[in-house]
XYZ file of C-alpha atoms in Angstrom:
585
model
C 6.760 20.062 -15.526
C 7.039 16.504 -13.325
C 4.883 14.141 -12.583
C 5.493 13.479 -9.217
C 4.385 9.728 -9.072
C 7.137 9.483 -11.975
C 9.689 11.171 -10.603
C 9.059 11.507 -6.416
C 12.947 12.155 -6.290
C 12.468 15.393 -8.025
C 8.772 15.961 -6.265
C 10.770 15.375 -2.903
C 14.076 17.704 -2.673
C 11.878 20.651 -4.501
C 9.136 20.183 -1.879
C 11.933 20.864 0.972
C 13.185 23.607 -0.648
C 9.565 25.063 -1.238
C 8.471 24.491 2.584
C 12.475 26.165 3.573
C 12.114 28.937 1.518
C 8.334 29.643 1.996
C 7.360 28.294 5.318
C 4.356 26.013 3.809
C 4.451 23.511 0.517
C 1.828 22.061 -1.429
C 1.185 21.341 -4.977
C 1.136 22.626 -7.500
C 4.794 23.499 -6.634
C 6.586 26.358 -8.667
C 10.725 26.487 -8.569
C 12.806 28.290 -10.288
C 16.057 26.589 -10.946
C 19.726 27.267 -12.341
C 20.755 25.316 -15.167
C 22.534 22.973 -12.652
C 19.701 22.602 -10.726
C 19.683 24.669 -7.697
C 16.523 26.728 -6.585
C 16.411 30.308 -6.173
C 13.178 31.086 -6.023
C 10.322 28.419 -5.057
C 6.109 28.596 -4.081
C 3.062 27.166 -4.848
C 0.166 27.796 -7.288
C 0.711 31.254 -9.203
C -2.485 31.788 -11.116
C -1.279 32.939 -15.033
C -0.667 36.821 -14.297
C 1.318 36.367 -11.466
C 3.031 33.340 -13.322
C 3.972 35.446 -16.315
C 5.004 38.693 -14.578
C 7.060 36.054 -11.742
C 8.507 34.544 -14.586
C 9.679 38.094 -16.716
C 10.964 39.356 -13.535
C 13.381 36.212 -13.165
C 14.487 36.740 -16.603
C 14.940 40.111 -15.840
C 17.020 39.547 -13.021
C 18.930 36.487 -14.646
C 20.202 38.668 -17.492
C 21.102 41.752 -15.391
C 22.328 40.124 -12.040
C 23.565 36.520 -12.649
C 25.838 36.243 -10.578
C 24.230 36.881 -7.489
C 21.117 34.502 -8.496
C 24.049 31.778 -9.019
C 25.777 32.967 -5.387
C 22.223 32.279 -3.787
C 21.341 29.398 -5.210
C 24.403 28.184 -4.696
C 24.197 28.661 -0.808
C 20.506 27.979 -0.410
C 21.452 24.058 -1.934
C 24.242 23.850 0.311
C 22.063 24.803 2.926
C 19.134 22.391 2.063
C 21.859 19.458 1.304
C 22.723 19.452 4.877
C 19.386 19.611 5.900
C 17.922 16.874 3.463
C 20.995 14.815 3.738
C 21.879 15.054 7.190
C 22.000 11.728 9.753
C 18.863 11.669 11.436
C 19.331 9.976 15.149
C 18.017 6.595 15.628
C 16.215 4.522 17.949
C 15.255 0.637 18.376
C 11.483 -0.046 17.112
C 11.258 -2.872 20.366
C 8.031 -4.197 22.542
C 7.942 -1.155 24.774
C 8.163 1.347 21.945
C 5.170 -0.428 19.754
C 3.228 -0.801 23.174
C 3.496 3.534 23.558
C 2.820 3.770 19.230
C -0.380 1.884 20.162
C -1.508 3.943 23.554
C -0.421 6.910 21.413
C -3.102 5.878 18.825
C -5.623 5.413 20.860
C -5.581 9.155 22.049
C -6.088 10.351 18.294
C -8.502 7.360 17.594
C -12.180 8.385 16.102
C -14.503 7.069 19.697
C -17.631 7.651 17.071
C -17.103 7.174 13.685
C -13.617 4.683 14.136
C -10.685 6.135 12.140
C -7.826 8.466 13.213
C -7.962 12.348 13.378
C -10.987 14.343 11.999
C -12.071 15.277 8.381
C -10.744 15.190 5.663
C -10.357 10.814 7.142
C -7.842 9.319 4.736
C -7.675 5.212 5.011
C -4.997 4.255 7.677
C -3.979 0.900 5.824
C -0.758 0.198 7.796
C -1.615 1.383 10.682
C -4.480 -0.803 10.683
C -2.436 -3.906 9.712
C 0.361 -2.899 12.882
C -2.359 -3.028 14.994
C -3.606 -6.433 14.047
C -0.196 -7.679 14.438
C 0.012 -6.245 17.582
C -3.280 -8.087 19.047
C -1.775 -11.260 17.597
C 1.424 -10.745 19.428
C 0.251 -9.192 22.450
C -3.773 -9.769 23.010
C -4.458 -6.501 23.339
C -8.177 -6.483 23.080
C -7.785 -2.377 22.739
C -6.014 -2.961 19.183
C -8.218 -5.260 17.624
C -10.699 -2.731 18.557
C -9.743 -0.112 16.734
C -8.355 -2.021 13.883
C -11.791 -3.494 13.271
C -14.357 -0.871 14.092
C -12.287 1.174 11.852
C -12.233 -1.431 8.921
C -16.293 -2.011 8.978
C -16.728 1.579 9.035
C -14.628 1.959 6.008
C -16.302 -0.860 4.153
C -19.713 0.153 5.044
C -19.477 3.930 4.275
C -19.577 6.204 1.133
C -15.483 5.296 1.197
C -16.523 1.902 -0.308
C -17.458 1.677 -4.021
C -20.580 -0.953 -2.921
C -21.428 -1.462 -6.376
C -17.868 -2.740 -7.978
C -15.937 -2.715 -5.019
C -13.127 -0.815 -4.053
C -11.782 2.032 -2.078
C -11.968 5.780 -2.915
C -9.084 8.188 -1.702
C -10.422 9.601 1.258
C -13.344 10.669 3.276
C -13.877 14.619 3.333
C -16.084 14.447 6.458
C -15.614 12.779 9.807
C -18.004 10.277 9.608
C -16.850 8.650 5.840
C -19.997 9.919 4.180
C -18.744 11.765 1.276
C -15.139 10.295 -0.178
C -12.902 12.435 -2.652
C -13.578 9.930 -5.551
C -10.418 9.237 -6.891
C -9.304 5.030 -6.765
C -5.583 5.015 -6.399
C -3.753 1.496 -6.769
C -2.333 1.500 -3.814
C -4.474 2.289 -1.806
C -6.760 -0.805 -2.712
C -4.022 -3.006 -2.431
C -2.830 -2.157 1.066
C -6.602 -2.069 1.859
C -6.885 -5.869 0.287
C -4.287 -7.177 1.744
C -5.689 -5.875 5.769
C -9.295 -6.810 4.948
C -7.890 -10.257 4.208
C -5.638 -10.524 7.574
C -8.677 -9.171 9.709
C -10.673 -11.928 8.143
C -7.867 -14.618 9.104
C -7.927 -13.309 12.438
C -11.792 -12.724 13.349
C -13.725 -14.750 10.950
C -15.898 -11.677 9.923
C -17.434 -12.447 6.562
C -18.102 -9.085 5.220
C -14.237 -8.622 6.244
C -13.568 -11.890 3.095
C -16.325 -10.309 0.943
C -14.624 -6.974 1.432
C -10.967 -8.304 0.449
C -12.515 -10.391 -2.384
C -14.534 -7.412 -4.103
C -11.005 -4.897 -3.437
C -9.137 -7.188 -5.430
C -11.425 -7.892 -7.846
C -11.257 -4.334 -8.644
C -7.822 -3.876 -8.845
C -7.627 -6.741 -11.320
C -10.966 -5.622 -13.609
C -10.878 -2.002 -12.930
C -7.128 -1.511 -13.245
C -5.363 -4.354 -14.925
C -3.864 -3.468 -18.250
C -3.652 -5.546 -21.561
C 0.351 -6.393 -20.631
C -0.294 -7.924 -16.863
C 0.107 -4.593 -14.785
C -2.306 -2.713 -12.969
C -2.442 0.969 -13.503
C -2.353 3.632 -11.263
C -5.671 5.356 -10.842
C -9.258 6.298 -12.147
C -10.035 9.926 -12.032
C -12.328 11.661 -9.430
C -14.079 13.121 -11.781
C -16.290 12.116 -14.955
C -16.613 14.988 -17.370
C -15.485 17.560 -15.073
C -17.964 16.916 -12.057
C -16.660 14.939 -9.016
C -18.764 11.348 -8.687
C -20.942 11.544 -11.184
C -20.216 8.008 -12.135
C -20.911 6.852 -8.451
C -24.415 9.253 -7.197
C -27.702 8.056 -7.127
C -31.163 10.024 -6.388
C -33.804 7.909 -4.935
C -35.689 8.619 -8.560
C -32.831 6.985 -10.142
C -32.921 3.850 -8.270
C -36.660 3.378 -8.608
C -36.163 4.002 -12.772
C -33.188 1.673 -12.748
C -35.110 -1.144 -10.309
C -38.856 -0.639 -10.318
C -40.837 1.069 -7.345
C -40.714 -1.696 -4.852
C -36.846 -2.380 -5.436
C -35.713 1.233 -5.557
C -37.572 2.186 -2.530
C -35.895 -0.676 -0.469
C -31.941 -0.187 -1.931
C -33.000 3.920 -1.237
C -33.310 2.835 2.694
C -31.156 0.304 2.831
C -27.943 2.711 1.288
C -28.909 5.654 2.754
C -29.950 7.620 -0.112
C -32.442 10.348 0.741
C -34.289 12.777 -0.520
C -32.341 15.676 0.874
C -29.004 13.913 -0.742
C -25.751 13.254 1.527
C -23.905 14.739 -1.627
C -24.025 17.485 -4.299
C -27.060 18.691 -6.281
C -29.537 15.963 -4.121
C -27.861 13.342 -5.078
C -26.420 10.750 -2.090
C -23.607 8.802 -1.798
C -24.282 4.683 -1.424
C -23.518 3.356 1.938
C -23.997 -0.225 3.507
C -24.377 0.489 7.173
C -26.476 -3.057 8.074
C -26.559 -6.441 6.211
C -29.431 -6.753 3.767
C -31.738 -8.566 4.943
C -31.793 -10.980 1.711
C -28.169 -11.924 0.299
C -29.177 -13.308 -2.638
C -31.666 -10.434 -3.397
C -29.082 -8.404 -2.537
C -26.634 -9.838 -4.992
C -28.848 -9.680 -7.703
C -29.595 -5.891 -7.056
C -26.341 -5.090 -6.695
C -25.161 -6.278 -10.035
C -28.626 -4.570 -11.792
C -26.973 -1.561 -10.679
C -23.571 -1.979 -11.476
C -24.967 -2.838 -14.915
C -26.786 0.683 -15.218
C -24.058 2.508 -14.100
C -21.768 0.903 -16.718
C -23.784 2.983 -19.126
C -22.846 6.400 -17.319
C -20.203 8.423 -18.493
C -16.976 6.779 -16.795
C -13.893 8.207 -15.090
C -10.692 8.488 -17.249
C -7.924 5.975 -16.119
C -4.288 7.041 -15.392
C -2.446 4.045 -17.305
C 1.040 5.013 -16.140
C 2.255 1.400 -13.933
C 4.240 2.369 -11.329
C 6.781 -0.879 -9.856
C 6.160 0.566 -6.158
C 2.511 0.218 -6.657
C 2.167 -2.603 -8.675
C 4.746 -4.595 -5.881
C 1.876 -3.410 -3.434
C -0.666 -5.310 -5.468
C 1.338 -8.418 -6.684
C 1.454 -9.161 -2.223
C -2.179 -8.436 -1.860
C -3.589 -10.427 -5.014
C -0.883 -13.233 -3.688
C -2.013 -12.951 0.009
C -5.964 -12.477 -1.089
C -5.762 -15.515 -3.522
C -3.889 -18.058 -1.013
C -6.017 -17.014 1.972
C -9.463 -16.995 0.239
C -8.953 -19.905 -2.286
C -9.226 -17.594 -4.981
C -6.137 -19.338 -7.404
C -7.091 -16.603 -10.439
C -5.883 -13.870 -8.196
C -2.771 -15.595 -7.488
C -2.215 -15.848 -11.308
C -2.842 -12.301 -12.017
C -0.237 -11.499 -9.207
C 2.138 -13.709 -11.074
C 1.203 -11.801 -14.890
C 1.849 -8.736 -12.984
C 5.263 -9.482 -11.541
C 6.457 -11.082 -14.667
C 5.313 -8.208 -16.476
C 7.420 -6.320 -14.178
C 10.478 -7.990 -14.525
C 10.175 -8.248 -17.871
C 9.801 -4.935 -18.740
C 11.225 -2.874 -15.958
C 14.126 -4.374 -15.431
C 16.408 -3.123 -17.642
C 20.236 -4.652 -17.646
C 19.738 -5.638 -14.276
C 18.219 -2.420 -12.975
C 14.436 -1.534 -12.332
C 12.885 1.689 -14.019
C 10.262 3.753 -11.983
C 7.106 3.550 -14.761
C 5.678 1.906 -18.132
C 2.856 2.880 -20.345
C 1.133 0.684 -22.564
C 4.403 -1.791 -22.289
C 6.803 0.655 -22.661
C 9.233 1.799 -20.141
C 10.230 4.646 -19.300
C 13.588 6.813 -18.351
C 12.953 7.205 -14.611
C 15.299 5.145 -12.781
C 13.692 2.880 -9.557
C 13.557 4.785 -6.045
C 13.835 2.605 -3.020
C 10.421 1.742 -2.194
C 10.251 0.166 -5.956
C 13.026 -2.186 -4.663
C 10.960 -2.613 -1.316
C 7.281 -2.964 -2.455
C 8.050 -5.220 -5.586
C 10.271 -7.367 -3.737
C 7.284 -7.414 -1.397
C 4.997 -8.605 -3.602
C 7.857 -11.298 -4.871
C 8.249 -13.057 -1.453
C 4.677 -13.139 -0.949
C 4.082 -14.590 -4.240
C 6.766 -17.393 -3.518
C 5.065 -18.163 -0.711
C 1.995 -18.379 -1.996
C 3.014 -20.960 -5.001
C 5.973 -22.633 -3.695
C 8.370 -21.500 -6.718
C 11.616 -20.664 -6.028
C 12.124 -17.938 -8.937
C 10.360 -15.000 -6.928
C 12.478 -15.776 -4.033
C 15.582 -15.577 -6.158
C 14.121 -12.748 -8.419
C 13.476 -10.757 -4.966
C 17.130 -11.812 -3.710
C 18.194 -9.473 -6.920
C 16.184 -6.863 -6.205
C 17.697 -6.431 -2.240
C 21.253 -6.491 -3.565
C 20.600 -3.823 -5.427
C 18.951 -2.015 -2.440
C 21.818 -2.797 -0.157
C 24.718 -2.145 -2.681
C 23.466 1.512 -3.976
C 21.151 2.961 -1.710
C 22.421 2.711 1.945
C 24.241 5.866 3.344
C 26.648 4.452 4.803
C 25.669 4.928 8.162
C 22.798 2.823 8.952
C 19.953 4.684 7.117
C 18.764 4.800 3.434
C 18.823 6.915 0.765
C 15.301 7.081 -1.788
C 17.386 7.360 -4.816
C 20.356 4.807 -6.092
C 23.947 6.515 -5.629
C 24.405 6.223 -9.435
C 21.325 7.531 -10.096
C 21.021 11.198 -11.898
C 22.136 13.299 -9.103
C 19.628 16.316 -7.977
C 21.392 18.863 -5.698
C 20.257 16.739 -2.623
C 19.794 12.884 -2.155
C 16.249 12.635 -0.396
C 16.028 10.403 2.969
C 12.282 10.073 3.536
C 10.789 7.953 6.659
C 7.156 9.115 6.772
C 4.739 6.458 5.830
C 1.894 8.625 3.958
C -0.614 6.570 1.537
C 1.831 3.900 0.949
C 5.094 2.621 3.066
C 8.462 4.988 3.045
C 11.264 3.845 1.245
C 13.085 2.606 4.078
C 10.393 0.899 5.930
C 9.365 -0.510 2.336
C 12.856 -2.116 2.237
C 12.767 -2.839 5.805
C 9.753 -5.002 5.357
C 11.357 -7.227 2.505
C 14.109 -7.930 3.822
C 12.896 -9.724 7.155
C 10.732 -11.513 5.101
C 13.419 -12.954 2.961
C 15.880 -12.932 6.146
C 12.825 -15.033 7.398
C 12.706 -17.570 4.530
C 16.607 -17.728 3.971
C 18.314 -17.591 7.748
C 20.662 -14.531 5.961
C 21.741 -12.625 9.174
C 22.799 -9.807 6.782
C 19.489 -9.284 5.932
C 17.990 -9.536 9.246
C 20.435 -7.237 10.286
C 19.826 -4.700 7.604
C 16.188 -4.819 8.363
C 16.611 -4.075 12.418
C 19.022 -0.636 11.100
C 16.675 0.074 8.500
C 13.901 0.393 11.362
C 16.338 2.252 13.962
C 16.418 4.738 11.082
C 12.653 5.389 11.475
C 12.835 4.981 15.059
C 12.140 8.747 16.333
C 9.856 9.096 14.057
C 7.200 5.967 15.000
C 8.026 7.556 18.876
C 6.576 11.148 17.626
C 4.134 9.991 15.320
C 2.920 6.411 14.631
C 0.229 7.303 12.428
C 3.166 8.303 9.847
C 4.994 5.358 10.580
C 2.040 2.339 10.132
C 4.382 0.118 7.774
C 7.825 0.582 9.877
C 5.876 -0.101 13.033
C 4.067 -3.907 11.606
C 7.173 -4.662 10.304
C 8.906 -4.314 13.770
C 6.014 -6.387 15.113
C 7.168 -8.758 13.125
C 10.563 -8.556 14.488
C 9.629 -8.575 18.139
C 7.658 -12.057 16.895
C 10.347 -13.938 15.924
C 8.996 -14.195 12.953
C 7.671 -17.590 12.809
C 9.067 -19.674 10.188
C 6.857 -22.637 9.036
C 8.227 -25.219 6.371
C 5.867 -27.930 4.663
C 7.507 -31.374 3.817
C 5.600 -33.181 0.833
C 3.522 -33.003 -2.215
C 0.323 -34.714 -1.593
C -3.077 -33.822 0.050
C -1.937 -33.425 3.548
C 0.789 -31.494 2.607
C -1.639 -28.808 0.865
C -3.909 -28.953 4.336
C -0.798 -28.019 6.575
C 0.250 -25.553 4.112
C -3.797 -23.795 4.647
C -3.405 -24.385 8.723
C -0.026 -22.397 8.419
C -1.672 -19.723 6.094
C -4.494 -19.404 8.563
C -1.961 -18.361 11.140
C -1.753 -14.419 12.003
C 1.669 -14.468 13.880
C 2.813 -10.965 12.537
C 5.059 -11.569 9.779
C 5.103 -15.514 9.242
C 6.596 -16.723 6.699
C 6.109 -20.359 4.631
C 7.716 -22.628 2.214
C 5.848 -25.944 0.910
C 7.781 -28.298 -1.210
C 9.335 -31.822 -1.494
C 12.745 -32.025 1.173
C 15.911 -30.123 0.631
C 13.611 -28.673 -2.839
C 15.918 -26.120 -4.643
C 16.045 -22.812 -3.909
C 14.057 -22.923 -0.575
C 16.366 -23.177 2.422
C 13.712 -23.480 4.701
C 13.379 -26.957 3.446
C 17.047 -27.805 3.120
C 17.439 -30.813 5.898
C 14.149 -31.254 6.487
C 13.071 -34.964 6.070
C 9.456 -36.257 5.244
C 8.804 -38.399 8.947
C 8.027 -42.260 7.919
C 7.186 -41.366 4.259
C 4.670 -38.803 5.316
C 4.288 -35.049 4.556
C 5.159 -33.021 7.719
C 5.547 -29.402 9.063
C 8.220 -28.352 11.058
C 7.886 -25.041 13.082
C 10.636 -22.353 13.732
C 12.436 -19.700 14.825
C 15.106 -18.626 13.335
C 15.890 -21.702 11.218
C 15.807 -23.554 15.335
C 12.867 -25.931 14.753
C 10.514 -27.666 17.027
C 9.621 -31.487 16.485
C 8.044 -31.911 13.130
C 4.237 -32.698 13.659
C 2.409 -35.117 10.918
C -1.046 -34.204 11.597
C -3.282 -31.055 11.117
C -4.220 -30.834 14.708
C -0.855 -30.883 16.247
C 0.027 -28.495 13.340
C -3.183 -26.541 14.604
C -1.988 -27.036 18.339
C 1.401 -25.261 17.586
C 0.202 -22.419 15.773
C -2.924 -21.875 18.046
C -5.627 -21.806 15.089
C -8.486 -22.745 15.207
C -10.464 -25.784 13.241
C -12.301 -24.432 10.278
């Protein structure tokens, strides 16, 4: 038995065998396996008779004709090895490639309810932050569009917890009435972190409330006692999905008084008839309240009665990969929206993590309660947390998370390339399975190769290391034919090559006083797709971007780049404003 969020190496090469020697996968999975590993025999859920009588018929078969089980399995892994392993072709992620991912979207893009697809709607978090980037780089109009009609449906439908904040899994219905209830990490941390760049880039306030209220969560919902933030809270409470998160209109007039309930009943859409199960309705925002402040207060009179319903169990396993997800959001969220405690529980998380998973050098997939477990790191562990690292270095100035990230991408680069410009998921002296798995698709959370992909511009970006920056532009040829075929599977791998075809912009802050700290927040304000910025006294240790880069007549300055090539510095916030196009205020 295998958790698959433990072990996604294991989950990965079984599922291609399953879908090779079955035509379909899903989970559960069932293999059956030679002692060395190889699958003979592999489908889906087997209810207990068939299980048993599946299971005394291999045993029958494994005592009276070995050998030929052994002969198959043998050729069905060699068969599957070439398959899993084999080099995929490649193609350049470049400006006319992310113009056709974005006309592509638009043909699958939700004209009434926003989204991608039909039901069940899951939340397209990178997809929506490539298609910010894109606007920024491009002006297309068209991909704002759908990147914002899609987030205020999100945050104003049964997808949104509007009591306590935070995003459920998915939507099972077209128009995000009724979410599967299940809060994954990562999920609200991708979702953070695009709620806070669509609020950079349009000004919307229920887009800051929105980013605010998702990280909130993530910190009080799923922060444990040792800094981390654990990986989900069930769908279900007692065995019935949402019944922590239902309300009857009766329930809202006991819980607020006739007057009160009545109003909250209209104004979130709960009804008589229900929108859910057993009359009950799901709670959804779709206009402003009328009074914010009443509104406020209502909202935490409810929260409060809720607390007193039976709650959803908590999966307390803390996955690196996830928790690098949330260390960038909760760094990102806290430097964009002033919110300084956020930035502090992204550092307790990311020392936590390299603390405790990093074991003689080497990361480890999970802990539990502060211990860690056997599971060796795959490579979006290396990817996401180094992530999180870079963003958290930017977000405080200190150069440890820049060097601590630096670590992490060695690794990545020394154990699991292939040798041939792609990347393998799992290290090369990692326990070997019959295959080494090669994934691209960007599903809930980035790929492992468009993970990595992602941290190392960034750091490219803040260092000037062309070996990086190479690294980074192969790592995205890898996923190429894939983001050409389908770019809602490839949301991360495409904003990361937006931020390639922008330069990025590199931004470095001269000085340590008051002005300093407002050119710092005009460079922070500014959406060019991948931007990076270091702050700090000249030449500072440990922060190239500095190195060489004088204070002008005493004062604090900003000096603005590409590729380490830098403009005239500019002393002021409106020249700073000027050359970054944002806007006062």
């Amino acid at each position: 038995k295998v958790d698959r969020e433990e072990r996604p190496d294991v989950d990965a090469v079984y599922m291609a065998a399953t879908q090779a020697l079955t035509g379909a996968g899903g989970w559960p999975m069932t293999c059956l396996l030679t002692p060395s590993g190889d699958p003979f025999f592999a489908g889906t859920y087997f209810p207990t008779p068939q299980l048993t009588a599946l299971l005394a018929n291999a045993a029958s078969v494994w005592r009276e004709d070995r050998a030929r089980v052994l002969s198959s399995a043998g050729h069905i892994a060699a068969r599957l090895r070439e398959v899993v392993e084999a080099a995929g072709s490649r193609s350049a992620v470049d400006e006319s490639a992310l113009e056709a991912a974005v006309a592509q979207l638009r043909r699958t893009f939700d004209p009434a309810y926003a989204g991608f697809g039909g039901a069940p709607k899951f939340p397209p978090s990178m997809v929506l932050e490539q298609l910010l980037r894109h606007h920024v780089r491009t002006g297309s109009a068209d991909a704002l569009a759908m990147a914002s009609e899609t987030c205020e449906a999100m945050a104003r439908s049964g997808m949104y917890d509007q009591l306590d904040g935070g995003f459920f899994r998915y939507a099972v219905d077209r128009a995000w009435i009724v979410p599967h209830f299940e809060k994954m990490l990562y999920d609200n941390a991708l979702l953070a972190r695009v709620y806070a760049h669509l609020h950079r880039l349009t000004g919307a306030d229920w887009a800051a409330r929105v980013a605010q209220e998702t990280a909130d969560f993530v910190v009080a919902g799923l922060g444990t006692p040792e800094g981390g933030f654990a990986s989900a809270l069930d769908a279900d409470t007692d065995g019935v999905e949402g019944l922590t998160y239902v309300w009857t209109p009766d329930e809202l007039v006991e819980a607020l008084g006739p007057e009160d309930g009545a109003a909250v009943a209209d104004l979130l859409s709960v009804t008589p008839e229900g929108t859910f199960e057993r009359g009950t309705s799901t709670l959804r925002l779709l206009i402003d309240p009328p009074d914010p402040l009443w509104w406020k207060q209502i909202r935490g009179r409810l929260a409060e009665v809720r607390t007193g319903r039976p709650q959803p169990a908590r999966d307390d396993k803390v996955v690196t990969s996830w928790n690098g997800l949330a260390v960038a959001a909760l760094a990102d969220v806290g430097a964009l929206q002033a919110r300084p405690d956020l930035v502090t529980a992204a550092e307790q998380a990311a020392d936590f993590l390299l603390e405790t998973h990093l074991v003689e050098g080497r990361l480890r997939r999970v802990s539990r309660a502060g211990a860690v477990g056997s599971a060796t790191a795959v490579l979006d562990d290396h990817g996401n947390l180094a992530e999180g690292l870079l963003a958290l270095h930017q977000a405080t100035g200190e150069p440890r998370w820049l060097e601590s990230a630096e670590r992490l991408l060695t690794v990545a680069l020394e154990h699991f390339r292939d040798g041939a410009g792609g990347w393998h998921d799992t290290a090369d002296d990692a326990e070997q399975l019959f295959a080494r798995p090669a994934g691209q698709t960007d599903n809930a959370e980035p790929s492992g190769v468009s993970s990595i992909a992602g941290a190392l511009l960034t750091y490219a970006a803040l260092t000037g290391s062309p070996t990086h920056r190479t690294a980074a532009e192969d790592a995205l040829a890898a996923v190429g034919p894939l983001a050409a075929a389908e770019p809602r599977f490839a949301g991360w791998a495409l904003a990361v090559a937006e931020a390639v075809a922008s330069g990025p912009l590199q931004v470095a802050v001269v000085g340590d006083d008051a002005l300093a700290d407002v050119l710092a927040a005009i460079a922070r304000a500014c959406p060019s797709p991948g931007l990076v910025l270091a702050h700090g006294l000249p030449d500072a240790p440990g922060r190239p971007l500095l190195a060489h880069r004088p204070l002008v007549d005493g004062s604090s300055a900003a000096y603005v780049c590409r590729g380490f090539v830098c403009d005239a510095p500019v002393t002021t916030p409106e020249a700073l404003r000027s050359l970054l196009g944002v806007s006062p205020g």
